[in-house]
Amino acid sequence: MIGSKNPSHFQSKRGGLRPGTRFGRRKAEVLVAFISMTISALFFGVFFANFNPASESSTRKGLHSVSLPVCDISSIADMHPEEMNPVKGERHMVQPPAGSMTLVCCETTAGPLQIAVHPTWAPNGSERFLSMVKSGYFSSKVALMRCIEHYICKFGIAGKPMLNNAFSKGLADDPNWLPEGPNYRVNESGVKRFAKGYLAYAGSGKNSRSNQLIVALNDNELLGGRDPWEVPFGEIVGHTSFRTLDNIYTGYGEKGPSQPLLRKEGSSPSIAKQFPLLDYITSCHVVDDERDALV
């Protein structure tokens, strides 16, 4: 009888609980909950496995190895007119020094970087950089070691420690062609002093430039207006190169490999294992040099 409170009503013929009863439904609910938790555990296991840093590193570096573009400016004559003859305007807050130019192509794990080196901007700094390029220094696999999002990327310590000594001697400072002081951080048109793609040296005092360099990952009003080593000697050119700047990995920020570690080990397998997403310059060479035509 449906309304009966007789306990025997809830017993099956085998003495168990009938599925349609209050106790049977409870048992089914527990079973469903258990199955749901099992499926969830399996799902999240796969989910977190897919976000493993090592897996991300393999994917990123794997894509780089098969799909990186190459330097696409084959001569200075192929450059955009505003890059061939830089002037005060939307990019440069003041008129850069005029003069000859050397075009360099650097291959990196983030893509190609083409650099217009201007000897008249910083004679000593540009000559040191070109000497490093021509010596094959960057083919040692130079780490982009301190890259801070929207700020700068620092690089230059050789991938083979023995190569550092050749360019460790301090350079005499070049005169700064950028306006100095806090009153000249931004000009009347809103253009910031140190443009995205400017290249300069890292330093720590007078005549301290050696083999460590910086490239600006964004326009910056603080750089180039106080420290003598921050005078730009060149700039990134071409749309492809600016895309590469945006593609350089900045996730390690200030916590990338230290200078002492890189000087000791170079671009070693242990550093690659510790910093799997770190980008590197793998080679640099001169593409074109206007000074050759003057000889």
PDB file of C-alpha atoms in Angstrom:
ATOM      1  CA  MET A   1       0.000   0.000   0.000  1.00  0.00           C
ATOM      2  CA  ILE A   2       1.511   3.363  -1.068  1.00  0.00           C
ATOM      3  CA  GLY A   3       0.739   5.184   2.153  1.00  0.00           C
ATOM      4  CA  SER A   4       2.008   2.374   4.368  1.00  0.00           C
ATOM      5  CA  LYS A   5       4.744   3.134   6.920  1.00  0.00           C
ATOM      6  CA  ASN A   6       5.523  -0.535   7.270  1.00  0.00           C
ATOM      7  CA  PRO A   7       9.309  -0.919   6.918  1.00  0.00           C
ATOM      8  CA  SER A   8       8.781  -4.066   4.897  1.00  0.00           C
ATOM      9  CA  HIS A   9       7.423  -1.862   2.089  1.00  0.00           C
ATOM     10  CA  PHE A  10      10.965  -0.564   1.363  1.00  0.00           C
ATOM     11  CA  GLN A  11      12.519  -3.985   1.052  1.00  0.00           C
ATOM     12  CA  SER A  12      13.051  -5.704  -2.246  1.00  0.00           C
ATOM     13  CA  LYS A  13      12.564  -9.398  -2.633  1.00  0.00           C
ATOM     14  CA  ARG A  14      16.318  -9.861  -2.059  1.00  0.00           C
ATOM     15  CA  GLY A  15      16.325  -7.725   1.024  1.00  0.00           C
ATOM     16  CA  GLY A  16      17.945  -4.692  -0.675  1.00  0.00           C
ATOM     17  CA  LEU A  17      16.636  -1.172  -1.204  1.00  0.00           C
ATOM     18  CA  ARG A  18      14.333  -0.566  -4.127  1.00  0.00           C
ATOM     19  CA  PRO A  19      15.599   2.125  -6.519  1.00  0.00           C
ATOM     20  CA  GLY A  20      12.279   3.933  -6.462  1.00  0.00           C
ATOM     21  CA  THR A  21      12.334   4.417  -2.702  1.00  0.00           C
ATOM     22  CA  ARG A  22      13.710   7.332  -0.711  1.00  0.00           C
ATOM     23  CA  PHE A  23      16.820   5.336   0.252  1.00  0.00           C
ATOM     24  CA  GLY A  24      17.314   4.035  -3.281  1.00  0.00           C
ATOM     25  CA  ARG A  25      17.295   7.520  -4.707  1.00  0.00           C
ATOM     26  CA  ARG A  26      19.898   8.598  -2.144  1.00  0.00           C
ATOM     27  CA  LYS A  27      22.158   5.789  -3.187  1.00  0.00           C
ATOM     28  CA  ALA A  28      21.801   6.789  -6.855  1.00  0.00           C
ATOM     29  CA  GLU A  29      22.576  10.418  -6.049  1.00  0.00           C
ATOM     30  CA  VAL A  30      25.781   9.420  -4.272  1.00  0.00           C
ATOM     31  CA  LEU A  31      26.800   7.316  -7.265  1.00  0.00           C
ATOM     32  CA  VAL A  32      26.149  10.187  -9.706  1.00  0.00           C
ATOM     33  CA  ALA A  33      28.151  12.592  -7.512  1.00  0.00           C
ATOM     34  CA  PHE A  34      31.070  10.158  -7.436  1.00  0.00           C
ATOM     35  CA  ILE A  35      31.056   9.794 -11.226  1.00  0.00           C
ATOM     36  CA  SER A  36      30.896  13.597 -11.644  1.00  0.00           C
ATOM     37  CA  MET A  37      33.895  14.123  -9.371  1.00  0.00           C
ATOM     38  CA  THR A  38      35.881  11.496 -11.254  1.00  0.00           C
ATOM     39  CA  ILE A  39      35.165  13.126 -14.609  1.00  0.00           C
ATOM     40  CA  SER A  40      36.052  16.554 -13.186  1.00  0.00           C
ATOM     41  CA  ALA A  41      39.362  15.263 -11.861  1.00  0.00           C
ATOM     42  CA  LEU A  42      40.232  13.818 -15.250  1.00  0.00           C
ATOM     43  CA  PHE A  43      39.247  17.052 -17.015  1.00  0.00           C
ATOM     44  CA  PHE A  44      41.313  19.304 -14.794  1.00  0.00           C
ATOM     45  CA  GLY A  45      44.258  16.951 -15.020  1.00  0.00           C
ATOM     46  CA  VAL A  46      44.275  17.337 -18.792  1.00  0.00           C
ATOM     47  CA  PHE A  47      43.607  21.092 -18.500  1.00  0.00           C
ATOM     48  CA  PHE A  48      46.599  21.806 -16.282  1.00  0.00           C
ATOM     49  CA  ALA A  49      48.817  19.495 -18.284  1.00  0.00           C
ATOM     50  CA  ASN A  50      48.115  21.613 -21.343  1.00  0.00           C
ATOM     51  CA  PHE A  51      49.323  24.721 -19.458  1.00  0.00           C
ATOM     52  CA  ASN A  52      52.569  23.202 -18.305  1.00  0.00           C
ATOM     53  CA  PRO A  53      55.366  25.823 -18.824  1.00  0.00           C
ATOM     54  CA  ALA A  54      57.560  23.249 -20.510  1.00  0.00           C
ATOM     55  CA  SER A  55      54.735  22.429 -22.909  1.00  0.00           C
ATOM     56  CA  GLU A  56      54.214  26.145 -23.620  1.00  0.00           C
ATOM     57  CA  SER A  57      57.928  26.518 -24.227  1.00  0.00           C
ATOM     58  CA  SER A  58      58.033  23.627 -26.678  1.00  0.00           C
ATOM     59  CA  THR A  59      55.059  24.978 -28.577  1.00  0.00           C
ATOM     60  CA  ARG A  60      56.432  28.515 -28.750  1.00  0.00           C
ATOM     61  CA  LYS A  61      59.937  27.523 -29.772  1.00  0.00           C
ATOM     62  CA  GLY A  62      58.602  24.924 -32.169  1.00  0.00           C
ATOM     63  CA  LEU A  63      56.538  27.537 -33.954  1.00  0.00           C
ATOM     64  CA  HIS A  64      59.555  29.823 -34.123  1.00  0.00           C
ATOM     65  CA  SER A  65      61.658  27.155 -35.741  1.00  0.00           C
ATOM     66  CA  VAL A  66      59.306  26.643 -38.671  1.00  0.00           C
ATOM     67  CA  SER A  67      57.485  29.928 -39.193  1.00  0.00           C
ATOM     68  CA  LEU A  68      59.824  32.820 -38.428  1.00  0.00           C
ATOM     69  CA  PRO A  69      60.026  35.530 -41.096  1.00  0.00           C
ATOM     70  CA  VAL A  70      63.399  36.744 -42.340  1.00  0.00           C
ATOM     71  CA  CYS A  71      64.945  40.191 -42.721  1.00  0.00           C
ATOM     72  CA  ASP A  72      63.017  41.640 -45.646  1.00  0.00           C
ATOM     73  CA  ILE A  73      64.948  44.874 -46.310  1.00  0.00           C
ATOM     74  CA  SER A  74      67.789  43.934 -48.636  1.00  0.00           C
ATOM     75  CA  SER A  75      69.335  47.405 -49.016  1.00  0.00           C
ATOM     76  CA  ILE A  76      69.134  50.905 -47.595  1.00  0.00           C
ATOM     77  CA  ALA A  77      67.421  51.979 -50.823  1.00  0.00           C
ATOM     78  CA  ASP A  78      64.505  49.670 -49.950  1.00  0.00           C
ATOM     79  CA  MET A  79      63.839  51.383 -46.628  1.00  0.00           C
ATOM     80  CA  HIS A  80      60.912  53.680 -46.009  1.00  0.00           C
ATOM     81  CA  PRO A  81      61.849  57.306 -46.846  1.00  0.00           C
ATOM     82  CA  GLU A  82      61.262  58.413 -43.250  1.00  0.00           C
ATOM     83  CA  GLU A  83      63.682  55.720 -42.046  1.00  0.00           C
ATOM     84  CA  MET A  84      66.274  56.576 -44.688  1.00  0.00           C
ATOM     85  CA  ASN A  85      66.180  60.235 -43.680  1.00  0.00           C
ATOM     86  CA  PRO A  86      64.920  60.495 -40.088  1.00  0.00           C
ATOM     87  CA  VAL A  87      63.589  63.925 -39.129  1.00  0.00           C
ATOM     88  CA  LYS A  88      61.839  65.562 -36.213  1.00  0.00           C
ATOM     89  CA  GLY A  89      58.191  64.534 -36.254  1.00  0.00           C
ATOM     90  CA  GLU A  90      55.858  61.860 -34.965  1.00  0.00           C
ATOM     91  CA  ARG A  91      58.737  59.503 -34.131  1.00  0.00           C
ATOM     92  CA  HIS A  92      61.753  61.674 -33.264  1.00  0.00           C
ATOM     93  CA  MET A  93      61.247  64.468 -30.739  1.00  0.00           C
ATOM     94  CA  VAL A  94      64.203  66.402 -32.173  1.00  0.00           C
ATOM     95  CA  GLN A  95      66.098  66.349 -35.454  1.00  0.00           C
ATOM     96  CA  PRO A  96      68.560  63.405 -35.348  1.00  0.00           C
ATOM     97  CA  PRO A  97      72.106  64.068 -36.639  1.00  0.00           C
ATOM     98  CA  ALA A  98      72.345  63.573 -40.399  1.00  0.00           C
ATOM     99  CA  GLY A  99      74.908  61.275 -41.978  1.00  0.00           C
ATOM    100  CA  SER A 100      75.620  57.883 -43.489  1.00  0.00           C
ATOM    101  CA  MET A 101      73.963  54.684 -42.305  1.00  0.00           C
ATOM    102  CA  THR A 102      74.737  50.976 -41.963  1.00  0.00           C
ATOM    103  CA  LEU A 103      71.909  48.445 -42.215  1.00  0.00           C
ATOM    104  CA  VAL A 104      72.223  45.330 -40.031  1.00  0.00           C
ATOM    105  CA  CYS A 105      70.077  42.193 -39.931  1.00  0.00           C
ATOM    106  CA  CYS A 106      69.857  40.248 -36.672  1.00  0.00           C
ATOM    107  CA  GLU A 107      68.041  36.929 -36.486  1.00  0.00           C
ATOM    108  CA  THR A 108      66.393  36.102 -33.164  1.00  0.00           C
ATOM    109  CA  THR A 109      64.167  33.371 -31.782  1.00  0.00           C
ATOM    110  CA  ALA A 110      61.354  35.941 -31.767  1.00  0.00           C
ATOM    111  CA  GLY A 111      61.841  36.984 -35.406  1.00  0.00           C
ATOM    112  CA  PRO A 112      64.176  39.240 -37.401  1.00  0.00           C
ATOM    113  CA  LEU A 113      65.417  42.636 -36.251  1.00  0.00           C
ATOM    114  CA  GLN A 114      66.780  45.086 -38.802  1.00  0.00           C
ATOM    115  CA  ILE A 115      68.816  47.910 -37.362  1.00  0.00           C
ATOM    116  CA  ALA A 116      69.793  51.206 -38.938  1.00  0.00           C
ATOM    117  CA  VAL A 117      73.124  52.098 -37.319  1.00  0.00           C
ATOM    118  CA  HIS A 118      73.938  55.828 -37.450  1.00  0.00           C
ATOM    119  CA  PRO A 119      77.622  56.639 -36.830  1.00  0.00           C
ATOM    120  CA  THR A 120      76.818  60.341 -36.545  1.00  0.00           C
ATOM    121  CA  TRP A 121      74.390  59.666 -33.688  1.00  0.00           C
ATOM    122  CA  ALA A 122      77.068  58.076 -31.509  1.00  0.00           C
ATOM    123  CA  PRO A 123      80.434  57.448 -33.260  1.00  0.00           C
ATOM    124  CA  ASN A 124      82.016  55.317 -30.531  1.00  0.00           C
ATOM    125  CA  GLY A 125      78.888  53.384 -29.697  1.00  0.00           C
ATOM    126  CA  SER A 126      78.026  52.599 -33.308  1.00  0.00           C
ATOM    127  CA  GLU A 127      81.566  51.489 -34.101  1.00  0.00           C
ATOM    128  CA  ARG A 128      81.641  49.114 -31.130  1.00  0.00           C
ATOM    129  CA  PHE A 129      78.316  47.557 -32.142  1.00  0.00           C
ATOM    130  CA  LEU A 130      79.397  47.114 -35.765  1.00  0.00           C
ATOM    131  CA  SER A 131      82.647  45.513 -34.612  1.00  0.00           C
ATOM    132  CA  MET A 132      80.643  43.027 -32.557  1.00  0.00           C
ATOM    133  CA  VAL A 133      78.438  42.281 -35.585  1.00  0.00           C
ATOM    134  CA  LYS A 134      81.336  41.784 -37.997  1.00  0.00           C
ATOM    135  CA  SER A 135      83.242  39.547 -35.576  1.00  0.00           C
ATOM    136  CA  GLY A 136      80.386  37.035 -35.427  1.00  0.00           C
ATOM    137  CA  TYR A 137      79.885  37.779 -31.740  1.00  0.00           C
ATOM    138  CA  PHE A 138      76.096  37.464 -31.906  1.00  0.00           C
ATOM    139  CA  SER A 139      76.288  34.024 -33.511  1.00  0.00           C
ATOM    140  CA  SER A 140      77.265  32.741 -30.068  1.00  0.00           C
ATOM    141  CA  LYS A 141      73.531  32.911 -29.173  1.00  0.00           C
ATOM    142  CA  VAL A 142      73.175  36.069 -27.101  1.00  0.00           C
ATOM    143  CA  ALA A 143      70.374  36.010 -24.534  1.00  0.00           C
ATOM    144  CA  LEU A 144      67.705  38.729 -24.457  1.00  0.00           C
ATOM    145  CA  MET A 145      68.174  38.531 -20.728  1.00  0.00           C
ATOM    146  CA  ARG A 146      66.232  41.360 -19.070  1.00  0.00           C
ATOM    147  CA  CYS A 147      63.129  42.210 -21.044  1.00  0.00           C
ATOM    148  CA  ILE A 148      60.482  44.264 -19.275  1.00  0.00           C
ATOM    149  CA  GLU A 149      57.101  44.669 -20.918  1.00  0.00           C
ATOM    150  CA  HIS A 150      56.489  48.105 -22.481  1.00  0.00           C
ATOM    151  CA  TYR A 151      59.939  49.282 -21.325  1.00  0.00           C
ATOM    152  CA  ILE A 152      63.272  47.877 -22.502  1.00  0.00           C
ATOM    153  CA  CYS A 153      65.059  44.674 -23.383  1.00  0.00           C
ATOM    154  CA  LYS A 154      68.660  44.277 -22.272  1.00  0.00           C
ATOM    155  CA  PHE A 155      71.127  41.976 -24.038  1.00  0.00           C
ATOM    156  CA  GLY A 156      74.764  41.600 -25.063  1.00  0.00           C
ATOM    157  CA  ILE A 157      76.522  39.031 -22.863  1.00  0.00           C
ATOM    158  CA  ALA A 158      78.052  36.456 -25.197  1.00  0.00           C
ATOM    159  CA  GLY A 159      76.671  32.954 -25.477  1.00  0.00           C
ATOM    160  CA  LYS A 160      80.277  31.747 -25.192  1.00  0.00           C
ATOM    161  CA  PRO A 161      81.957  33.296 -22.125  1.00  0.00           C
ATOM    162  CA  MET A 162      85.392  33.504 -23.773  1.00  0.00           C
ATOM    163  CA  LEU A 163      84.056  36.104 -26.239  1.00  0.00           C
ATOM    164  CA  ASN A 164      83.129  38.689 -23.610  1.00  0.00           C
ATOM    165  CA  ASN A 165      86.681  39.901 -23.053  1.00  0.00           C
ATOM    166  CA  ALA A 166      87.039  41.208 -26.608  1.00  0.00           C
ATOM    167  CA  PHE A 167      84.424  43.906 -25.982  1.00  0.00           C
ATOM    168  CA  SER A 168      84.602  44.435 -22.231  1.00  0.00           C
ATOM    169  CA  LYS A 169      86.794  47.538 -22.297  1.00  0.00           C
ATOM    170  CA  GLY A 170      84.843  50.695 -21.517  1.00  0.00           C
ATOM    171  CA  LEU A 171      84.094  53.112 -24.350  1.00  0.00           C
ATOM    172  CA  ALA A 172      84.545  56.861 -24.175  1.00  0.00           C
ATOM    173  CA  ASP A 173      81.123  58.520 -23.899  1.00  0.00           C
ATOM    174  CA  ASP A 174      79.549  60.056 -26.994  1.00  0.00           C
ATOM    175  CA  PRO A 175      77.876  63.483 -26.881  1.00  0.00           C
ATOM    176  CA  ASN A 176      74.146  63.153 -26.371  1.00  0.00           C
ATOM    177  CA  TRP A 177      72.046  64.466 -29.261  1.00  0.00           C
ATOM    178  CA  LEU A 178      68.819  64.110 -27.255  1.00  0.00           C
ATOM    179  CA  PRO A 179      67.735  67.013 -25.032  1.00  0.00           C
ATOM    180  CA  GLU A 180      68.581  66.329 -21.398  1.00  0.00           C
ATOM    181  CA  GLY A 181      66.711  66.955 -18.172  1.00  0.00           C
ATOM    182  CA  PRO A 182      63.156  66.534 -16.883  1.00  0.00           C
ATOM    183  CA  ASN A 183      61.851  69.482 -18.896  1.00  0.00           C
ATOM    184  CA  TYR A 184      62.478  67.640 -22.161  1.00  0.00           C
ATOM    185  CA  ARG A 185      60.868  64.289 -21.578  1.00  0.00           C
ATOM    186  CA  VAL A 186      58.034  65.042 -24.006  1.00  0.00           C
ATOM    187  CA  ASN A 187      57.993  67.743 -26.692  1.00  0.00           C
ATOM    188  CA  GLU A 188      55.242  70.143 -27.642  1.00  0.00           C
ATOM    189  CA  SER A 189      53.661  67.530 -29.934  1.00  0.00           C
ATOM    190  CA  GLY A 190      53.565  64.818 -27.257  1.00  0.00           C
ATOM    191  CA  VAL A 191      56.531  62.872 -28.713  1.00  0.00           C
ATOM    192  CA  LYS A 192      58.563  61.112 -26.024  1.00  0.00           C
ATOM    193  CA  ARG A 193      62.341  61.459 -25.901  1.00  0.00           C
ATOM    194  CA  PHE A 194      63.456  57.827 -26.363  1.00  0.00           C
ATOM    195  CA  ALA A 195      61.437  56.270 -29.187  1.00  0.00           C
ATOM    196  CA  LYS A 196      60.416  52.628 -29.452  1.00  0.00           C
ATOM    197  CA  GLY A 197      63.183  50.757 -31.253  1.00  0.00           C
ATOM    198  CA  TYR A 198      66.040  53.077 -30.247  1.00  0.00           C
ATOM    199  CA  LEU A 199      69.220  51.181 -29.357  1.00  0.00           C
ATOM    200  CA  ALA A 200      71.758  52.317 -26.780  1.00  0.00           C
ATOM    201  CA  TYR A 201      74.108  50.819 -24.205  1.00  0.00           C
ATOM    202  CA  ALA A 202      73.619  49.818 -20.620  1.00  0.00           C
ATOM    203  CA  GLY A 203      76.133  51.393 -18.262  1.00  0.00           C
ATOM    204  CA  SER A 204      76.909  52.437 -14.712  1.00  0.00           C
ATOM    205  CA  GLY A 205      79.062  55.553 -14.903  1.00  0.00           C
ATOM    206  CA  LYS A 206      81.377  57.633 -17.048  1.00  0.00           C
ATOM    207  CA  ASN A 207      82.889  55.763 -20.012  1.00  0.00           C
ATOM    208  CA  SER A 208      81.223  52.532 -18.827  1.00  0.00           C
ATOM    209  CA  ARG A 209      79.729  51.236 -22.092  1.00  0.00           C
ATOM    210  CA  SER A 210      81.032  47.809 -23.098  1.00  0.00           C
ATOM    211  CA  ASN A 211      79.087  44.866 -24.552  1.00  0.00           C
ATOM    212  CA  GLN A 212      75.659  45.254 -22.940  1.00  0.00           C
ATOM    213  CA  LEU A 213      72.933  47.003 -24.883  1.00  0.00           C
ATOM    214  CA  ILE A 214      69.290  47.988 -24.621  1.00  0.00           C
ATOM    215  CA  VAL A 215      66.447  48.359 -27.105  1.00  0.00           C
ATOM    216  CA  ALA A 216      63.282  50.255 -26.230  1.00  0.00           C
ATOM    217  CA  LEU A 217      60.124  48.150 -26.383  1.00  0.00           C
ATOM    218  CA  ASN A 218      57.954  51.254 -26.215  1.00  0.00           C
ATOM    219  CA  ASP A 219      58.290  55.033 -26.374  1.00  0.00           C
ATOM    220  CA  ASN A 220      59.895  56.254 -23.150  1.00  0.00           C
ATOM    221  CA  GLU A 221      60.291  59.750 -21.755  1.00  0.00           C
ATOM    222  CA  LEU A 222      62.809  58.894 -19.011  1.00  0.00           C
ATOM    223  CA  LEU A 223      65.613  57.280 -21.005  1.00  0.00           C
ATOM    224  CA  GLY A 224      68.249  59.238 -22.895  1.00  0.00           C
ATOM    225  CA  GLY A 225      68.029  62.400 -20.858  1.00  0.00           C
ATOM    226  CA  ARG A 226      70.501  61.942 -18.019  1.00  0.00           C
ATOM    227  CA  ASP A 227      72.917  59.022 -18.243  1.00  0.00           C
ATOM    228  CA  PRO A 228      75.668  59.378 -20.899  1.00  0.00           C
ATOM    229  CA  TRP A 229      75.538  55.729 -21.918  1.00  0.00           C
ATOM    230  CA  GLU A 230      71.930  56.029 -23.091  1.00  0.00           C
ATOM    231  CA  VAL A 231      72.659  58.079 -26.213  1.00  0.00           C
ATOM    232  CA  PRO A 232      71.051  56.171 -29.125  1.00  0.00           C
ATOM    233  CA  PHE A 233      73.392  54.859 -31.826  1.00  0.00           C
ATOM    234  CA  GLY A 234      70.704  53.323 -34.039  1.00  0.00           C
ATOM    235  CA  GLU A 235      67.100  52.248 -34.358  1.00  0.00           C
ATOM    236  CA  ILE A 236      64.928  49.328 -35.422  1.00  0.00           C
ATOM    237  CA  VAL A 237      63.484  49.739 -38.927  1.00  0.00           C
ATOM    238  CA  GLY A 238      60.744  47.981 -40.914  1.00  0.00           C
ATOM    239  CA  HIS A 239      57.301  46.716 -39.956  1.00  0.00           C
ATOM    240  CA  THR A 240      58.530  43.135 -39.565  1.00  0.00           C
ATOM    241  CA  SER A 241      61.155  44.187 -37.016  1.00  0.00           C
ATOM    242  CA  PHE A 242      58.642  46.114 -34.940  1.00  0.00           C
ATOM    243  CA  ARG A 243      56.440  43.022 -34.855  1.00  0.00           C
ATOM    244  CA  THR A 244      59.458  41.123 -33.552  1.00  0.00           C
ATOM    245  CA  LEU A 245      59.901  43.669 -30.763  1.00  0.00           C
ATOM    246  CA  ASP A 246      56.333  42.983 -29.680  1.00  0.00           C
ATOM    247  CA  ASN A 247      56.958  39.228 -29.840  1.00  0.00           C
ATOM    248  CA  ILE A 248      60.026  39.147 -27.550  1.00  0.00           C
ATOM    249  CA  TYR A 249      59.208  37.240 -24.372  1.00  0.00           C
ATOM    250  CA  THR A 250      58.963  39.575 -21.366  1.00  0.00           C
ATOM    251  CA  GLY A 251      57.474  37.197 -18.807  1.00  0.00           C
ATOM    252  CA  TYR A 252      60.682  36.824 -16.794  1.00  0.00           C
ATOM    253  CA  GLY A 253      61.098  40.590 -16.433  1.00  0.00           C
ATOM    254  CA  GLU A 254      63.667  41.392 -13.740  1.00  0.00           C
ATOM    255  CA  LYS A 255      63.870  37.689 -12.809  1.00  0.00           C
ATOM    256  CA  GLY A 256      65.608  36.432 -15.932  1.00  0.00           C
ATOM    257  CA  PRO A 257      69.126  34.963 -15.852  1.00  0.00           C
ATOM    258  CA  SER A 258      71.556  37.148 -13.894  1.00  0.00           C
ATOM    259  CA  GLN A 259      74.607  38.782 -15.435  1.00  0.00           C
ATOM    260  CA  PRO A 260      77.079  36.751 -13.323  1.00  0.00           C
ATOM    261  CA  LEU A 261      75.357  33.532 -14.349  1.00  0.00           C
ATOM    262  CA  LEU A 262      75.442  34.410 -18.049  1.00  0.00           C
ATOM    263  CA  ARG A 263      79.073  35.532 -17.845  1.00  0.00           C
ATOM    264  CA  LYS A 264      79.975  32.228 -16.223  1.00  0.00           C
ATOM    265  CA  GLU A 265      77.894  29.821 -18.297  1.00  0.00           C
ATOM    266  CA  GLY A 266      76.956  31.688 -21.473  1.00  0.00           C
ATOM    267  CA  SER A 267      73.845  30.357 -23.184  1.00  0.00           C
ATOM    268  CA  SER A 268      74.177  26.970 -21.547  1.00  0.00           C
ATOM    269  CA  PRO A 269      71.728  24.035 -21.567  1.00  0.00           C
ATOM    270  CA  SER A 270      71.116  24.573 -17.855  1.00  0.00           C
ATOM    271  CA  ILE A 271      70.036  28.190 -18.452  1.00  0.00           C
ATOM    272  CA  ALA A 272      67.787  27.045 -21.288  1.00  0.00           C
ATOM    273  CA  LYS A 273      66.210  24.516 -18.935  1.00  0.00           C
ATOM    274  CA  GLN A 274      65.762  27.079 -16.170  1.00  0.00           C
ATOM    275  CA  PHE A 275      64.409  29.774 -18.532  1.00  0.00           C
ATOM    276  CA  PRO A 276      62.736  27.825 -21.351  1.00  0.00           C
ATOM    277  CA  LEU A 277      60.911  30.837 -22.825  1.00  0.00           C
ATOM    278  CA  LEU A 278      63.959  33.099 -23.013  1.00  0.00           C
ATOM    279  CA  ASP A 279      64.612  34.592 -26.449  1.00  0.00           C
ATOM    280  CA  TYR A 280      68.046  34.880 -28.078  1.00  0.00           C
ATOM    281  CA  ILE A 281      69.865  36.679 -30.869  1.00  0.00           C
ATOM    282  CA  THR A 282      71.310  33.899 -33.009  1.00  0.00           C
ATOM    283  CA  SER A 283      73.215  35.947 -35.614  1.00  0.00           C
ATOM    284  CA  CYS A 284      73.813  39.462 -36.961  1.00  0.00           C
ATOM    285  CA  HIS A 285      75.365  40.609 -40.221  1.00  0.00           C
ATOM    286  CA  VAL A 286      75.763  43.799 -42.222  1.00  0.00           C
ATOM    287  CA  VAL A 287      73.287  44.045 -45.098  1.00  0.00           C
ATOM    288  CA  ASP A 288      74.297  47.408 -46.579  1.00  0.00           C
ATOM    289  CA  ASP A 289      76.664  50.242 -45.694  1.00  0.00           C
ATOM    290  CA  GLU A 290      76.469  53.709 -47.231  1.00  0.00           C
ATOM    291  CA  ARG A 291      80.044  54.366 -46.186  1.00  0.00           C
ATOM    292  CA  ASP A 292      81.250  51.815 -48.736  1.00  0.00           C
ATOM    293  CA  ALA A 293      80.101  54.120 -51.535  1.00  0.00           C
ATOM    294  CA  LEU A 294      82.243  56.919 -50.113  1.00  0.00           C
ATOM    295  CA  VAL A 295      85.468  54.917 -50.236  1.00  0.00           C
TER     296      VAL A 295
END
